[in-house]
mmCIF file of C-alpha atoms in Angstrom:
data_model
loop_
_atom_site.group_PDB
_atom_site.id
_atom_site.type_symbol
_atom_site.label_atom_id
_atom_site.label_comp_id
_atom_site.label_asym_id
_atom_site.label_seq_id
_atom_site.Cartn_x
_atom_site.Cartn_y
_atom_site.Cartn_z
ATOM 1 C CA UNK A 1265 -2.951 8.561 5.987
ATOM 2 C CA UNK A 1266 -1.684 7.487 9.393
ATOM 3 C CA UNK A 1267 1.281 6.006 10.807
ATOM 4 C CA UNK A 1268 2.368 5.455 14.492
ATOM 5 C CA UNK A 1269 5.731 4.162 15.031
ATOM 6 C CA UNK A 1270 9.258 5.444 16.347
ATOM 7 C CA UNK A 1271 10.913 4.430 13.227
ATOM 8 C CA UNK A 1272 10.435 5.623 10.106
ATOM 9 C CA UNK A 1273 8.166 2.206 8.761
ATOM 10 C CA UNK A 1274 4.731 1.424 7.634
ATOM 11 C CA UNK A 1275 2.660 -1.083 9.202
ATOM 12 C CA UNK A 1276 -0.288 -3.128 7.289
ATOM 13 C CA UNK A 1277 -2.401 -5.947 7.916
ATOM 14 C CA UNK A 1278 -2.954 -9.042 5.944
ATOM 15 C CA UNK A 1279 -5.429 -10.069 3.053
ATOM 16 C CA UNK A 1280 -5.101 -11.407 -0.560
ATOM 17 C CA UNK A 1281 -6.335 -12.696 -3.698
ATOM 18 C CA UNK A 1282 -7.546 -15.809 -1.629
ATOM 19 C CA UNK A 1283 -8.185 -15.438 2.452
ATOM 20 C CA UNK A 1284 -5.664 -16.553 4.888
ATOM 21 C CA UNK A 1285 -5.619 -15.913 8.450
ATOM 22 C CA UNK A 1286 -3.866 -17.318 11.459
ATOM 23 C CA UNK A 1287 -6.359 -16.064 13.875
ATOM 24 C CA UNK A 1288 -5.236 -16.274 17.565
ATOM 25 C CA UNK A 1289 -6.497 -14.804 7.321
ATOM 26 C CA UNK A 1290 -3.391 -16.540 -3.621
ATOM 27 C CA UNK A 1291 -6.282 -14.064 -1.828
ATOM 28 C CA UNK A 1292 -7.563 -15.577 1.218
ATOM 29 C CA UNK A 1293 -7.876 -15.531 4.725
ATOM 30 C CA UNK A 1294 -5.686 -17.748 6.739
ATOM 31 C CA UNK A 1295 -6.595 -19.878 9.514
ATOM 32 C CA UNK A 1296 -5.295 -23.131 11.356
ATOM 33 C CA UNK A 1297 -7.777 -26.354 9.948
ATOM 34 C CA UNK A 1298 -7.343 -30.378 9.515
ATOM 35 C CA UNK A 1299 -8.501 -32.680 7.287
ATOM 36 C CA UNK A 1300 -12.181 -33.018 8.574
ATOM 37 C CA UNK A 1301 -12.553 -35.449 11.358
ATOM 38 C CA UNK A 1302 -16.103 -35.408 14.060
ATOM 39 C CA UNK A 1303 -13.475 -36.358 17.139
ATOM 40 C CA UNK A 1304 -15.509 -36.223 20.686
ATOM 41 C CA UNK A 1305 -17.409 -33.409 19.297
ATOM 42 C CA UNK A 1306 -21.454 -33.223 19.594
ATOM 43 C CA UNK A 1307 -24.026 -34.637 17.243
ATOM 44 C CA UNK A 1308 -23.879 -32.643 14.126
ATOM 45 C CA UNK A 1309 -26.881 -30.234 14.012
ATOM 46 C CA UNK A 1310 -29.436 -30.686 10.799
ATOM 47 C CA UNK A 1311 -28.047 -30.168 8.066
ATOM 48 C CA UNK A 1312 -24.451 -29.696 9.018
ATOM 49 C CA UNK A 1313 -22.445 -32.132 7.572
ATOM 50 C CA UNK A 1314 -18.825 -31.631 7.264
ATOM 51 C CA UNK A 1315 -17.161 -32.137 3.920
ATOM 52 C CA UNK A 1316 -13.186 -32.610 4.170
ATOM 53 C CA UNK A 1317 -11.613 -29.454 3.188
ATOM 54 C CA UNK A 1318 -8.756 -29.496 0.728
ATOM 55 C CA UNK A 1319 -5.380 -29.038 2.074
ATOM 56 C CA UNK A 1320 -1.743 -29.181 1.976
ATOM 57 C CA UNK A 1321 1.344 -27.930 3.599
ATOM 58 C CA UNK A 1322 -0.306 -26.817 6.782
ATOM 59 C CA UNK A 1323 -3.100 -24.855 4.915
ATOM 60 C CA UNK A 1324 -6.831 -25.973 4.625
ATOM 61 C CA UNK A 1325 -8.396 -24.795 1.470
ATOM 62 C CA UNK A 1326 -12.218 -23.951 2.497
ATOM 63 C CA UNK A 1327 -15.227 -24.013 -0.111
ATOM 64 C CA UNK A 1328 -17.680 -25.586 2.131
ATOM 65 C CA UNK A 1329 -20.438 -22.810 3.352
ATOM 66 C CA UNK A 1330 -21.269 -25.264 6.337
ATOM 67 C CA UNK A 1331 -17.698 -24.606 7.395
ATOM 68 C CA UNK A 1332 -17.524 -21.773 6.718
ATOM 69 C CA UNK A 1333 -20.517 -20.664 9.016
ATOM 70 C CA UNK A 1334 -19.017 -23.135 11.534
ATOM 71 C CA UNK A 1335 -15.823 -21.161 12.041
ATOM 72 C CA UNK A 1336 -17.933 -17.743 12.066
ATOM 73 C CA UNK A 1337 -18.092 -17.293 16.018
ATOM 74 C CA UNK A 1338 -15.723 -15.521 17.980
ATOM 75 C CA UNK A 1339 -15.309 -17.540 20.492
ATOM 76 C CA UNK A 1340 -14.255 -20.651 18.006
ATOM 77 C CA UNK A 1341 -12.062 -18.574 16.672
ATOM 78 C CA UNK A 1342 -10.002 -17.574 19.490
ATOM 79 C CA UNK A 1343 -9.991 -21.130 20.708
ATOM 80 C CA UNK A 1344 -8.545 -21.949 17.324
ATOM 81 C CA UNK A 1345 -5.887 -18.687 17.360
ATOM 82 C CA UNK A 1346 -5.167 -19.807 20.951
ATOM 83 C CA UNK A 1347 -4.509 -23.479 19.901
ATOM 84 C CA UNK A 1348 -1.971 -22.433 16.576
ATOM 85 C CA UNK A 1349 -0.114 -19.489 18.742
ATOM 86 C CA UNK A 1350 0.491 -21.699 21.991
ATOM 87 C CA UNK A 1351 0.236 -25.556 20.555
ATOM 88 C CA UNK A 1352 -2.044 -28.233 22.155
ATOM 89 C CA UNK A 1353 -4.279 -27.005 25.328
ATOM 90 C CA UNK A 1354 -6.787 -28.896 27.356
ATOM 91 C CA UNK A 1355 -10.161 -27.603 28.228
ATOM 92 C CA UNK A 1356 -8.945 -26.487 31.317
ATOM 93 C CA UNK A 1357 -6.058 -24.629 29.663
ATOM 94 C CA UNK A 1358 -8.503 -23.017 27.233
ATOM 95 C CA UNK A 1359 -11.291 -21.900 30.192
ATOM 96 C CA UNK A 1360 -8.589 -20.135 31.482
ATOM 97 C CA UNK A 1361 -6.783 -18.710 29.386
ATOM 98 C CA UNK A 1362 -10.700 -17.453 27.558
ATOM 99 C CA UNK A 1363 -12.575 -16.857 31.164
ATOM 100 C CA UNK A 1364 -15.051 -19.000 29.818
ATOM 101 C CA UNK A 1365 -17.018 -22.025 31.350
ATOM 102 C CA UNK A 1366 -15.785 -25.580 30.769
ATOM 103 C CA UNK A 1367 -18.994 -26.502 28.749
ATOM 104 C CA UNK A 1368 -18.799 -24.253 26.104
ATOM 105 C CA UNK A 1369 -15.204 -24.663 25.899
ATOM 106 C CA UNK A 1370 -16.058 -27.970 25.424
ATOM 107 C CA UNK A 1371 -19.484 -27.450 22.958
ATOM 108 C CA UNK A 1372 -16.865 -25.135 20.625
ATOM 109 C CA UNK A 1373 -13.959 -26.825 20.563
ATOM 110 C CA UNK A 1374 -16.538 -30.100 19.538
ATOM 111 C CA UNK A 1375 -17.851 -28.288 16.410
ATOM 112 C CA UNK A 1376 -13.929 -26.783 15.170
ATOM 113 C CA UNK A 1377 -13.844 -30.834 15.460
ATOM 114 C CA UNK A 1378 -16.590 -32.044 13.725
ATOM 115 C CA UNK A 1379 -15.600 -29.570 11.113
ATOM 116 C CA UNK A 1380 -11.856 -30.265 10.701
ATOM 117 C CA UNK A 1381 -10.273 -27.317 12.381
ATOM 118 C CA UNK A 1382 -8.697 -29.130 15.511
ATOM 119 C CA UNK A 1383 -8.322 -32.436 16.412
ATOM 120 C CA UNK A 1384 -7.839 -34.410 19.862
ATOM 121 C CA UNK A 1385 -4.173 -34.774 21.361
ATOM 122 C CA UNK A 1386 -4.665 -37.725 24.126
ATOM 123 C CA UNK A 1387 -1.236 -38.409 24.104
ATOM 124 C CA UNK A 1388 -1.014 -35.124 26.104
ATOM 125 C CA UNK A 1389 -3.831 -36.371 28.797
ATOM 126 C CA UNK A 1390 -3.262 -37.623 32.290
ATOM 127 C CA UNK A 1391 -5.906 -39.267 33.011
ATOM 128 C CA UNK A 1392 -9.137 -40.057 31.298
ATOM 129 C CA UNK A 1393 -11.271 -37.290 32.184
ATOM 130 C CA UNK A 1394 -8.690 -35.052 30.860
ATOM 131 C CA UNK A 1395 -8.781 -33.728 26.934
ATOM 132 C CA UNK A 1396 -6.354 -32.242 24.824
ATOM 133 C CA UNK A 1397 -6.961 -30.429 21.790
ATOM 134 C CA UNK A 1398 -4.303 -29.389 19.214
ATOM 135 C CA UNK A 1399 -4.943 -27.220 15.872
ATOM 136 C CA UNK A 1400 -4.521 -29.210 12.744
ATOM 137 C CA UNK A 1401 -3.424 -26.801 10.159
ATOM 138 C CA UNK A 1402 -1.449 -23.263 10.538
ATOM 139 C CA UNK A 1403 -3.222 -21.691 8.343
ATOM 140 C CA UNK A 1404 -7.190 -21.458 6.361
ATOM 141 C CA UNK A 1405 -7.380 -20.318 3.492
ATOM 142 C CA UNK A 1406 -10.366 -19.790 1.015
ATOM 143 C CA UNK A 1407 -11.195 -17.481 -2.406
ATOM 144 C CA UNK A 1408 -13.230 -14.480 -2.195
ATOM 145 C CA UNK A 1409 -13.762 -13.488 -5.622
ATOM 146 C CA UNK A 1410 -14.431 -18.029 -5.905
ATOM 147 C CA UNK A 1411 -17.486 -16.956 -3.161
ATOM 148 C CA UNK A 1412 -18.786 -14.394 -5.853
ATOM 149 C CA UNK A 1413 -20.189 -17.396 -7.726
ATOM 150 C CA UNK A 1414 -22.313 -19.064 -5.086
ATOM 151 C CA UNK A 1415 -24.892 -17.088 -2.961
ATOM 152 C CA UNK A 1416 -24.741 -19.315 -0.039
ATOM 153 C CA UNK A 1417 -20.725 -19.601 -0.383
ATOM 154 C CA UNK A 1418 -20.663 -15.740 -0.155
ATOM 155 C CA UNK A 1419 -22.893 -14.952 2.526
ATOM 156 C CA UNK A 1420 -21.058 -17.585 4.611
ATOM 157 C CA UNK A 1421 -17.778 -16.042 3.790
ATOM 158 C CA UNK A 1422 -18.848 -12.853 4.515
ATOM 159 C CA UNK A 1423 -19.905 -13.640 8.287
ATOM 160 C CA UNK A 1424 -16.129 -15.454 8.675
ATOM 161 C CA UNK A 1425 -14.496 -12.297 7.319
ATOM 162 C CA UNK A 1426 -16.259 -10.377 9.406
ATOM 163 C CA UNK A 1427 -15.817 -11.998 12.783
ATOM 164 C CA UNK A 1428 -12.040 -12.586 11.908
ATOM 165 C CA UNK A 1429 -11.954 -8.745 11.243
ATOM 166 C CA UNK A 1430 -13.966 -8.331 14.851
ATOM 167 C CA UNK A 1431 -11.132 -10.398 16.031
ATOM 168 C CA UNK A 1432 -8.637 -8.433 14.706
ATOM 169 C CA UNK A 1433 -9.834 -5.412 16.171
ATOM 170 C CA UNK A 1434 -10.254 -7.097 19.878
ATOM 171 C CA UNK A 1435 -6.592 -8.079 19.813
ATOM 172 C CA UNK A 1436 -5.426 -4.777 18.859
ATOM 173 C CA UNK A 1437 -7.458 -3.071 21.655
ATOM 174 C CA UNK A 1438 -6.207 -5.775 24.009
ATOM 175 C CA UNK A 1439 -2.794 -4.755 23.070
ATOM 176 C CA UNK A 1440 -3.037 -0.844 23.875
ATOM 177 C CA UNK A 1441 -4.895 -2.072 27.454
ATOM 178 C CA UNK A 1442 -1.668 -4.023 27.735
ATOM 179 C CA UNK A 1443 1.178 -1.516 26.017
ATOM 180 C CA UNK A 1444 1.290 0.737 28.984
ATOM 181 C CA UNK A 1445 3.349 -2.051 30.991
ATOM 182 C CA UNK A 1446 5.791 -3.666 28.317
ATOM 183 C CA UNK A 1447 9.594 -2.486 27.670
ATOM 184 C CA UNK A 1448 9.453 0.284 26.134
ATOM 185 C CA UNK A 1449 11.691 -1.154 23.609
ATOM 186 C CA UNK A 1450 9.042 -3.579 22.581
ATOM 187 C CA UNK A 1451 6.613 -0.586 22.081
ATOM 188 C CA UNK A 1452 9.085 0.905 19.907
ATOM 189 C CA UNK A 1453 9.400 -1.770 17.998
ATOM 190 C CA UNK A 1454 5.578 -1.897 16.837
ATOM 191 C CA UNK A 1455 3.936 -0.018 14.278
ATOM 192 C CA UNK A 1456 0.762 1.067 13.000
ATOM 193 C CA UNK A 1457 -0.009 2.511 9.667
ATOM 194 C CA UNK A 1458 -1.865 3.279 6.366
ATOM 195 C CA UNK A 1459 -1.457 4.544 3.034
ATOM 196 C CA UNK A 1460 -3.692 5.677 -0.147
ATOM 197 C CA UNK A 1461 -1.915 4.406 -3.122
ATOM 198 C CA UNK A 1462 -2.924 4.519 -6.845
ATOM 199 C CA UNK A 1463 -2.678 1.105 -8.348
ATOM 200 C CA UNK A 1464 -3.675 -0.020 -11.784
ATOM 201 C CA UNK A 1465 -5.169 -3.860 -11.302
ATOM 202 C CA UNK A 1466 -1.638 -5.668 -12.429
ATOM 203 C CA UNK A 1467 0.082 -3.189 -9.685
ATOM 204 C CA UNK A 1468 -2.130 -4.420 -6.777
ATOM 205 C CA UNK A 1469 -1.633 -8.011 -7.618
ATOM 206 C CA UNK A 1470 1.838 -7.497 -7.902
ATOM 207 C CA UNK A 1471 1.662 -5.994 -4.185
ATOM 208 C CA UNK A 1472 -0.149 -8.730 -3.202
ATOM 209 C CA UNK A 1473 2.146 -11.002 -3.921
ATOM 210 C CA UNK A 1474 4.830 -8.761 -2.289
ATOM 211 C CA UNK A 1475 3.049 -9.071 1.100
ATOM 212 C CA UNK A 1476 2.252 -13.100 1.097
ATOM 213 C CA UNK A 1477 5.992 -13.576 0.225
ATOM 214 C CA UNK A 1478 7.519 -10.727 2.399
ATOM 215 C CA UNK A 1479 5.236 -13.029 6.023
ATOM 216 C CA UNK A 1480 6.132 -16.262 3.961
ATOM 217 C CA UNK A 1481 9.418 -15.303 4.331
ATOM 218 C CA UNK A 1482 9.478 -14.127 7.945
ATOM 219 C CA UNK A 1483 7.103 -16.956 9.000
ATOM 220 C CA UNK A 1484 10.188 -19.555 8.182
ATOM 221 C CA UNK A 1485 12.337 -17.314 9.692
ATOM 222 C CA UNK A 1486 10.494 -16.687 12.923
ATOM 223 C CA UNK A 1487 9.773 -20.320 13.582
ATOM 224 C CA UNK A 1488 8.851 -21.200 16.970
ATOM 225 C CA UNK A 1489 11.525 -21.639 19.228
ATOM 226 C CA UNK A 1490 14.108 -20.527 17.129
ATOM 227 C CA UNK A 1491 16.012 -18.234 19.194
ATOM 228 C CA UNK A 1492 15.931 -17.223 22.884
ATOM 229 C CA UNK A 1493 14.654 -13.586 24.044
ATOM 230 C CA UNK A 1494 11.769 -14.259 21.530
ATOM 231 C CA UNK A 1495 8.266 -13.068 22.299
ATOM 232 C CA UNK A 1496 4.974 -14.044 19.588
ATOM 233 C CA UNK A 1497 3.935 -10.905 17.840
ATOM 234 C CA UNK A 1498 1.226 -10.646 15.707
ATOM 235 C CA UNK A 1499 1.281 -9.048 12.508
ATOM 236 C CA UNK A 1500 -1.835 -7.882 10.360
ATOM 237 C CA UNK A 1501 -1.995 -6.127 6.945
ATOM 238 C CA UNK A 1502 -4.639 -5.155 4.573
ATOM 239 C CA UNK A 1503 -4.755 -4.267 1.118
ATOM 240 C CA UNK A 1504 -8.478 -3.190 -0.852
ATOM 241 C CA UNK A 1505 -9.158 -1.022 -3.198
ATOM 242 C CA UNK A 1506 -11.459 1.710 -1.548
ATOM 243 C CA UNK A 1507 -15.368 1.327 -2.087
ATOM 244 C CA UNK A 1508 -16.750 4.295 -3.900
#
């Protein structure tokens, strides 16, 4: 076990029953998504046409592998964490704030379109060469142990999980670059952590349900703009049981 704090708390990233992620994911991984619209993005590839994810409340239910793959690249998904964190951006706004080229700002941000994820803002725009891009949902969610029951489904999952978790480590690493030059009251604030615990089946569940209620609950407290001195923070947990 680990645990790096100056308090006496435990830190722990974020997955469930279904998959949720709010990437800048019951069990799920959670990630910002519309209802699926093809809004100035490119010509959908062979094969890769989007089917309207469920959704509801902010949160697009995903069960499409085509989406699924879609969403697996890194850079999509830190156009899509950048859009939910900060609100509408235009390509500009997006090439730098990623370092990266105005085309395949533009080529990305197209397929999170075509797919549903984002959705064009041109109320924002100044002029008509100008495009803005907002996220349409806060949060993605899908079902792991649902993916079990499809091959395709499951392989496509897996690549998502495992970019998101690639993006999960980035940020963290971008944070210690970063750490050296925040107040150190900020850096005391934060904490890091992990802990072996032995759970019967009905005892994880009931943790899981802990954790999505425990964010739930700060989420609606920690609404954007909601107080001043404010800063975003991100918070990740985890909970598995450990292969054998």
């Amino acid at each position: 076990m680990a645990r790096s704090s100056d308090r006496d708390e435990q830190g722990t990233p974020r997955e469930t029953g279904t998959h949720e992620i709010t990437v800048s994911g019951g069990g799920g991984e959670e990630l910002g998504t519309p209802a699926t619209r093809s809004v100035g993005g490119p010509v959908p590839e062979s094969g890769d046409t989007a089917e309207p994810p469920r959704s509801g409340a902010g949160t697009v239910n995903l069960s499409d592998p085509k989406a699924m793959r879609a969403l697996a690249h890194p850079l999509r998904i830190a156009v899509l964490g950048e859009l939910r964190v900060r609100g509408p951006q235009s390509v500009g706004m997006l090439c730098d704030l990623l370092d990266e080229a105005p085309g395949s700002i533009s080529y990305h941000v197209g397929k999170l379109a075509q797919f549903g994820f984002v959705e064009e803002a041109p109320e924002l725009a100044r002029d008509r060469r100008e495009r803005w891009w907002k996220a349409s949902h806060t949060h993605t969610s899908w079902s792991p142990a649902d993916d079990l029951k499809d091959p395709e489904r499951l392989l496509a999952s897996g690549a998502l999980r495992r970019t998101i978790a690639q993006r999960y480590a980035q940020t963290f690493d971008q944070y210690l670059t970063a750490e050296p030059a925040m107040d150190p009251d900020w850096v005391a604030a934060a904490t890091t952590g992990d802990s072996f615990l032995h759970l019967t089946l009905e005892q994880m569940r009931e943790l899981q349900d802990e954790l999505n209620d425990l964010v739930a609950r700060w989420e609606d407290k920690a609404a954007p703009g909601a107080q001043d001195g404010t800063e975003t923070v991100t918070l990740i947990y985890q909970l598995f049981r450990r292969p054998e």
